Coordinates of C-alpha atoms in Angstrom, one line a residue:
X1 CA -20.7 -5.9 9.8
X2 CA -17.7 -7.9 10.9
X3 CA -17.1 -8.2 15.0
X4 CA -13.8 -6.9 14.0
X5 CA -13.3 -3.5 12.0
X6 CA -9.9 -3.8 10.3
X7 CA -8.6 0.0 8.8
X8 CA -5.1 -1.3 8.3
X9 CA -5.0 -2.6 5.0
X10 CA -1.8 -0.8 3.9
X11 CA -0.1 -3.4 6.6
X12 CA -1.8 -6.3 5.2
X13 CA -5.0 -7.6 4.1
X14 CA -7.2 -10.5 4.6
X15 CA -6.9 -13.3 2.4
X16 CA -9.5 -13.5 -0.5
X17 CA -11.2 -16.8 0.2
X18 CA -10.7 -17.8 -3.4
X19 CA -6.9 -17.4 -3.1
X20 CA -7.2 -19.8 -0.3
X21 CA -8.9 -22.4 -2.0
X22 CA -6.7 -22.2 -5.0
X23 CA -3.8 -22.6 -2.5
X24 CA -5.0 -25.7 0.0
X25 CA -4.3 -28.4 -2.8
X26 CA -0.8 -27.5 -2.9
X27 CA -0.3 -28.2 1.0
X28 CA -2.0 -31.4 0.8
X29 CA -2.2 -33.0 -2.7
X30 CA 0.3 -31.1 -4.9
X31 CA 3.2 -30.7 -2.4
X32 CA 6.0 -31.9 -4.6
X33 CA 9.0 -29.6 -4.8
X34 CA 9.0 -27.9 -8.1
X35 CA 12.7 -28.2 -8.6
X36 CA 12.3 -32.0 -9.0
X37 CA 12.8 -33.3 -12.4
X38 CA 10.1 -36.2 -12.2
X39 CA 6.7 -35.8 -13.9
X40 CA 5.0 -34.8 -10.6
X41 CA 7.7 -32.0 -10.2
X42 CA 7.4 -31.1 -13.9
X43 CA 3.6 -30.8 -13.7
X44 CA 4.0 -28.3 -10.8
X45 CA 6.6 -26.4 -12.2
X46 CA 4.0 -25.9 -15.4
X47 CA 1.4 -24.7 -12.8
X48 CA 3.9 -22.2 -11.4
X49 CA 4.7 -20.8 -14.6
X50 CA 1.0 -20.3 -15.2
X51 CA 0.6 -18.2 -11.8
X52 CA 3.7 -16.3 -12.9
X53 CA 1.8 -15.3 -15.9
X54 CA -1.0 -14.1 -14.1
X55 CA 1.1 -12.0 -11.9
X56 CA 2.8 -10.5 -15.3
X57 CA -0.4 -9.6 -16.6
X58 CA -1.5 -7.8 -13.7
X59 CA 1.9 -5.3 -13.9
X60 CA 1.8 -5.6 -17.8
X61 CA 5.5 -7.2 -18.1
X62 CA 7.5 -10.2 -19.4
X63 CA 7.0 -13.1 -17.0
X64 CA 10.7 -14.1 -17.4
X65 CA 11.4 -10.7 -15.8
X66 CA 10.0 -11.7 -12.4
X67 CA 11.7 -13.4 -9.4
X68 CA 9.6 -14.8 -6.6
X69 CA 11.0 -13.9 -2.8
X70 CA 9.5 -14.3 0.5
X71 CA 8.1 -10.6 0.3
X72 CA 8.9 -7.1 -0.7
X73 CA 11.5 -6.9 2.2
X74 CA 13.6 -9.3 0.6
X75 CA 13.2 -8.0 -2.8
X76 CA 14.0 -4.5 -1.9
X77 CA 17.3 -5.7 0.0
X78 CA 18.1 -8.1 -3.4
X79 CA 17.5 -5.2 -5.6
X80 CA 19.2 -2.2 -4.0
X81 CA 22.3 -4.2 -2.1
X82 CA 22.5 -6.7 -4.9
X83 CA 22.9 -4.2 -7.7
X84 CA 25.0 -1.8 -5.5
X85 CA 27.6 -4.3 -4.4
X86 CA 27.9 -5.8 -8.0
X87 CA 28.6 -2.4 -9.5
X88 CA 30.3 -0.4 -7.1
X89 CA 33.1 -0.5 -9.5
X90 CA 30.9 2.2 -11.2
X91 CA 30.2 4.3 -8.7
X92 CA 29.3 4.4 -4.7
X93 CA 26.1 6.9 -5.1
X94 CA 22.7 6.2 -4.4
X95 CA 19.9 8.8 -4.6
X96 CA 16.5 7.8 -2.4
X97 CA 13.5 9.9 -0.6
X98 CA 13.3 10.5 3.0
X99 CA 9.8 9.2 3.1
X100 CA 10.7 5.8 1.8
X101 CA 9.5 2.7 3.5
X102 CA 12.3 1.7 6.6
X103 CA 13.1 -1.7 4.2
X104 CA 14.7 1.0 1.6
X105 CA 15.9 3.3 4.5
X106 CA 17.7 1.1 6.7
X107 CA 19.0 -1.0 3.4
X108 CA 20.7 2.3 2.2
X109 CA 22.0 3.2 5.8
X110 CA 23.5 -0.5 5.5
X111 CA 25.4 0.4 2.5
X112 CA 26.3 3.8 4.0
X113 CA 28.3 2.2 6.8
X114 CA 30.0 0.3 4.2
X115 CA 31.5 3.2 2.2
X116 CA 28.5 4.2 -0.3
X117 CA 27.2 7.9 -0.5
X118 CA 23.4 8.2 -0.2
X119 CA 21.4 11.2 -0.8
X120 CA 18.1 11.5 0.7
X121 CA 16.1 13.9 -0.9
X122 CA 13.4 15.9 1.1
X123 CA 9.6 16.2 0.0
X124 CA 7.4 19.1 0.5
X125 CA 4.5 19.4 3.3
X126 CA 2.3 17.8 1.0
X127 CA 4.7 14.8 0.6
X128 CA 5.7 15.6 -3.1
X129 CA 9.2 15.3 -4.7
X130 CA 11.1 18.4 -6.4
X131 CA 12.3 16.8 -9.7
X132 CA 14.5 19.1 -10.6
X133 CA 16.1 18.8 -7.1
X134 CA 16.5 15.0 -8.2
X135 CA 18.1 15.8 -11.6
X136 CA 20.5 18.1 -9.7
X137 CA 21.7 15.1 -7.2
X138 CA 22.9 13.1 -10.1
X139 CA 26.4 12.9 -10.7
X140 CA 28.9 10.9 -12.6
X141 CA 29.0 8.1 -9.4
X142 CA 25.4 7.8 -9.2
X143 CA 24.3 4.5 -9.9
X144 CA 21.0 3.7 -8.9
X145 CA 17.9 5.9 -7.7
X146 CA 15.1 4.3 -5.6
X147 CA 11.9 5.7 -5.2
X148 CA 8.7 4.4 -4.1
X149 CA 5.6 4.7 -6.7
X150 CA 3.1 5.3 -3.7
X151 CA 3.9 6.3 0.0
X152 CA 2.4 3.7 2.4
X153 CA 1.8 6.3 5.2
X154 CA 0.1 9.3 3.7
X155 CA -0.5 7.7 0.2
X156 CA 1.5 10.1 -2.0
X157 CA 1.6 9.1 -5.7
X158 CA 5.0 10.0 -7.1
X159 CA 5.3 10.8 -10.8
X160 CA 7.2 7.6 -11.6
X161 CA 6.8 7.9 -15.4
X162 CA 8.7 11.6 -15.0
X163 CA 11.2 10.0 -12.6
X164 CA 11.9 7.2 -15.1
X165 CA 12.6 9.4 -17.8
X166 CA 14.9 11.4 -15.7
X167 CA 16.9 8.1 -14.5
X168 CA 17.0 6.9 -18.3
X169 CA 18.4 10.5 -19.5
X170 CA 21.1 10.0 -17.2
X171 CA 21.6 6.4 -17.6
X172 CA 21.1 5.6 -14.1
X173 CA 19.4 2.3 -12.9
X174 CA 15.8 3.0 -11.5
X175 CA 14.3 0.7 -8.6
X176 CA 10.7 1.5 -7.2
X177 CA 8.9 -0.1 -4.1
X178 CA 5.7 -0.4 -6.1
X179 CA 3.7 -2.5 -2.9
X180 CA 0.9 -0.1 -2.3
X181 CA 0.6 0.8 -6.2
X182 CA -0.1 -2.9 -7.3
X183 CA -3.9 -3.6 -7.6
X184 CA -4.8 -0.2 -7.1
X185 CA -3.3 1.7 -9.8
X186 CA -3.0 0.5 -13.4
X187 CA 0.8 -0.6 -13.3
X188 CA 2.3 -0.8 -16.9
X189 CA 6.1 -1.9 -16.7
X190 CA 5.7 -2.6 -20.4
X191 CA 5.5 1.3 -20.8
X192 CA 6.6 2.5 -17.3
X193 CA 10.7 1.9 -18.0
X194 CA 11.3 0.9 -14.4
X195 CA 14.4 -1.3 -14.1
X196 CA 13.7 -3.0 -11.2
X197 CA 10.6 -2.9 -8.5
X198 CA 9.3 -4.9 -5.7
X199 CA 5.7 -5.9 -3.9
X200 CA 4.0 -8.3 -1.8
X201 CA 1.2 -10.9 -2.3
X202 CA -0.3 -10.0 1.1
X203 CA -0.9 -6.3 0.3
X204 CA -3.7 -7.3 -2.1
X205 CA -5.5 -10.1 -0.6
X206 CA -2.7 -12.8 -1.3
X207 CA -0.7 -14.7 1.2
X208 CA 2.0 -13.6 3.2
X209 CA 5.3 -15.1 2.8
X210 CA 5.5 -14.4 -1.1
X211 CA 6.8 -11.6 -3.1
X212 CA 8.3 -10.4 -6.4
X213 CA 10.9 -8.8 -8.0
X214 CA 11.1 -7.2 -11.1
X215 CA 14.1 -6.8 -13.5
X216 CA 13.6 -5.5 -16.4
X217 CA 15.2 -7.7 -19.1
X218 CA 16.1 -10.3 -16.3
X219 CA 18.0 -12.8 -18.5
X220 CA 20.3 -9.7 -19.8
X221 CA 20.8 -8.1 -16.7
X222 CA 20.8 -10.8 -14.0
X223 CA 24.6 -10.4 -14.3
X224 CA 24.2 -6.9 -12.6
X225 CA 22.8 -8.3 -9.4
X226 CA 24.6 -10.0 -6.7
X227 CA 22.9 -13.0 -5.3
X228 CA 22.2 -12.4 -1.4
X229 CA 21.5 -16.3 -1.1
X230 CA 23.1 -19.0 -2.3
X231 CA 22.1 -22.7 -2.8
X232 CA 20.4 -24.4 -5.6
X233 CA 20.3 -21.7 -8.2
X234 CA 16.4 -21.2 -8.1
X235 CA 15.3 -18.3 -9.8
X236 CA 18.0 -18.1 -12.6
X237 CA 20.5 -18.1 -9.4
X238 CA 19.4 -14.9 -8.2
X239 CA 17.2 -16.1 -5.3
X240 CA 18.3 -19.8 -4.2
X241 CA 16.0 -21.9 -2.0
X242 CA 12.7 -24.3 -2.5
X243 CA 10.2 -22.4 -4.4
X244 CA 7.1 -21.4 -2.1
X245 CA 4.6 -23.5 -4.5
X246 CA 1.2 -22.6 -2.5
X247 CA 2.4 -18.8 -2.1
X248 CA 3.3 -18.4 -5.9
X249 CA -0.2 -19.7 -6.6
X250 CA -1.6 -17.8 -4.1
X251 CA -0.2 -14.7 -5.6
X252 CA -1.0 -15.7 -9.3
X253 CA -4.7 -16.0 -7.7
X254 CA -4.8 -12.7 -6.1
X255 CA -3.2 -11.1 -9.4
X256 CA -5.9 -12.6 -11.6
X257 CA -8.6 -11.3 -9.2
X258 CA -7.2 -7.8 -8.9
X259 CA -6.8 -7.4 -12.5
X260 CA -10.8 -8.3 -13.1
X261 CA -12.1 -6.5 -10.0
X262 CA -9.9 -3.3 -9.7
X263 CA -12.2 -0.8 -11.1
X264 CA -15.2 -1.8 -8.8
X265 CA -12.8 -2.2 -5.7
X266 CA -11.5 1.2 -6.4
X267 CA -14.9 2.9 -6.7
X268 CA -16.4 1.4 -3.2
X269 CA -13.0 1.8 -1.2
X270 CA -12.7 5.5 -2.5
X271 CA -16.5 6.0 -1.4
X272 CA -15.7 4.8 2.2
X273 CA -12.5 6.3 2.4
X274 CA -14.0 9.8 1.8
X275 CA -17.1 9.1 4.1
X276 CA -14.6 8.6 7.0
X277 CA -12.5 11.4 6.0
X278 CA -15.5 13.6 5.9
X279 CA -17.0 12.8 9.3
X280 CA -13.3 12.5 11.1
X281 CA -12.5 16.2 10.0
X282 CA -15.8 17.3 11.4
X283 CA -14.0 16.8 14.6
X284 CA -12.2 20.1 16.0
X285 CA -8.5 20.4 15.3
X286 CA -8.6 17.1 12.8
X287 CA -6.2 17.6 9.7
X288 CA -5.2 15.4 7.0
X289 CA -1.2 14.7 7.1
X290 CA 0.1 15.3 3.3
X291 CA -1.7 16.2 0.3
X292 CA -4.9 15.2 -1.3
X293 CA -4.9 15.9 -5.0
X294 CA -2.3 13.1 -5.9
X295 CA -3.2 10.3 -3.4
X296 CA -3.9 7.0 -3.4
X297 CA -7.9 6.2 -3.1
X298 CA -7.6 4.1 0.0
X299 CA -5.9 6.0 2.8
X300 CA -6.2 8.8 4.8
X301 CA -3.6 10.0 7.5
X302 CA -5.0 12.4 10.3
X303 CA -3.7 14.5 13.2
X304 CA -5.8 14.7 16.0
X305 CA -4.9 17.9 17.5
X306 CA -3.2 17.7 21.0
X307 CA -4.3 14.0 21.4
X308 CA -1.6 11.3 21.7
X309 CA -2.5 8.5 19.1
X310 CA -1.6 5.7 21.7
X311 CA -4.5 7.0 23.7
X312 CA -7.0 6.5 21.2
X313 CA -5.3 3.2 20.0
X314 CA -5.7 1.7 23.5
X315 CA -9.5 2.5 23.9
X316 CA -10.6 1.6 20.2
X317 CA -12.0 -2.0 20.9
X318 CA -12.2 -4.3 17.9
X319 CA -11.2 -1.6 15.3
X320 CA -7.7 -1.6 13.8
X321 CA -5.9 1.4 12.7
X322 CA -2.1 2.3 12.4
X323 CA 0.0 5.0 13.8
X324 CA 2.1 4.6 10.9
X325 CA 4.0 1.8 8.8
X326 CA 3.6 -1.8 10.2
X327 CA 7.3 -2.4 10.6
X328 CA 7.5 0.4 13.1
X329 CA 3.7 0.5 14.5
X330 CA 4.8 -1.6 17.7
X331 CA 7.4 1.2 18.5
X332 CA 6.3 4.6 20.3
X333 CA 8.1 6.9 18.0
X334 CA 7.1 9.7 15.5
X335 CA 6.5 8.6 12.1
X336 CA 9.7 9.5 10.1
X337 CA 7.3 10.4 7.3
X338 CA 5.1 12.8 9.1
X339 CA 8.1 14.3 10.3
X340 CA 9.5 14.6 7.1
X341 CA 6.8 16.7 5.8
X342 CA 8.1 19.2 8.2
X343 CA 5.7 18.7 11.2
X344 CA 6.8 18.5 14.8
X345 CA 7.0 15.2 16.8
X346 CA 4.0 16.1 18.6
X347 CA 2.0 16.3 15.5
X348 CA 3.4 12.9 14.1
X349 CA 2.5 11.6 17.5
X350 CA -0.7 12.7 17.5
X351 CA -1.6 11.1 13.9
X352 CA -3.3 7.9 12.6
X353 CA -3.5 6.3 9.5
X354 CA -6.5 4.7 8.1
X355 CA -6.0 2.4 5.2
X356 CA -9.5 0.7 3.6
X357 CA -9.6 -2.1 1.6
X358 CA -12.4 -4.0 -0.6
X359 CA -13.9 -5.8 2.4
X360 CA -14.7 -2.7 4.6
X361 CA -18.2 -1.4 4.5
X362 CA -19.8 2.2 5.2
X363 CA -21.3 0.2 8.2
X364 CA -17.9 -0.2 9.2
X365 CA -16.9 3.5 8.5
X366 CA -19.8 4.8 10.6
X367 CA -19.1 2.4 13.7
X368 CA -15.6 3.7 13.8
X369 CA -16.4 7.6 13.3
X370 CA -19.0 6.8 16.5
X371 CA -16.2 5.0 18.4
X372 CA -13.4 7.9 17.8
X373 CA -15.7 10.9 18.3
X374 CA -17.0 9.3 21.8
X375 CA -13.1 8.3 22.6
X376 CA -12.0 11.9 21.9
X377 CA -14.9 13.3 24.0
X378 CA -13.9 11.3 26.9
X379 CA -10.0 12.2 26.3
X380 CA -11.0 15.8 26.3
X381 CA -13.2 15.7 29.3
X382 CA -10.5 14.2 31.0
X383 CA -7.7 16.7 30.2
X384 CA -10.0 19.5 31.2
X385 CA -10.8 18.0 34.6
X386 CA -7.3 17.2 35.3
X387 CA -6.4 21.0 34.5

């Protein structure tokens, strides 16, 4: 068992040692700029194409439809802003969901500030979206729908195939943040007609600083997206800047490993999540936030009654869990996702997200449960004594 227990794998993951080993030569030996026209550069370009093919194989798409970025946040901004700004003459209405990642929410708020109309669809107390409400929200000026495949805080799996059919029926572009789906679900973009999708390498044991934007039929549709970065015209002009060679090699290797090990990782991680959840729910007043029937297998989000999550976090030594999205977890504020389920600020502030990964063990689960039970007993005793 590791000295540090990490149950915050939806924020980032430990890089797989095999990924690191694949990347190292590209820092010290194969350090050339992939855009160079000499033989060394051409060789590196060929190796990047092989890595891109591994990524395409993981999500089952045409490798020409992939654009490398610095991460999912950049990909989201490029997809939503780039498409909206380029196509504003067709309409200025965008539909999204209240439980989206802040990278989507804040991008939409920016577009709202410059004249776009944004519809934020609600969810029920299980985190599910009403597809009839989605249909009813589409109008002539709707140019884009943005709905994540898997929610990062409560794990809700949205019916993305049905959503794609709706978007296609109304001839509206569909973008999805698939960050929490990649490597956990069998993603097949050849059969699920998403128009655009985004994800990051560091969410599935790859390196930080590398992400992907998928654009269906990119060569045909690249003119429909306005680049946000201008320069040397890399990534077919959609994302200028020197390519992150080690990062691309790393996400390629991580993709290859994920494809080969997805089933075994899912079985082991599900067992550990279920063990953790079962034991934590034995604690009085502990309840799960969101639904459990249509949820990603590595995550549980639990409310601890009237105990503030920050009190638990401060006392957990060498155990990492989260109070929400990593983009917001440094802020003491209620999760917008938990509030969107219809719960109070208090419940949102008394909740913790446990997101497990392939390197976690059952021993770590048992240790974490012991620590949390001990902390709660102490806090409850202190509350009783104070009153």
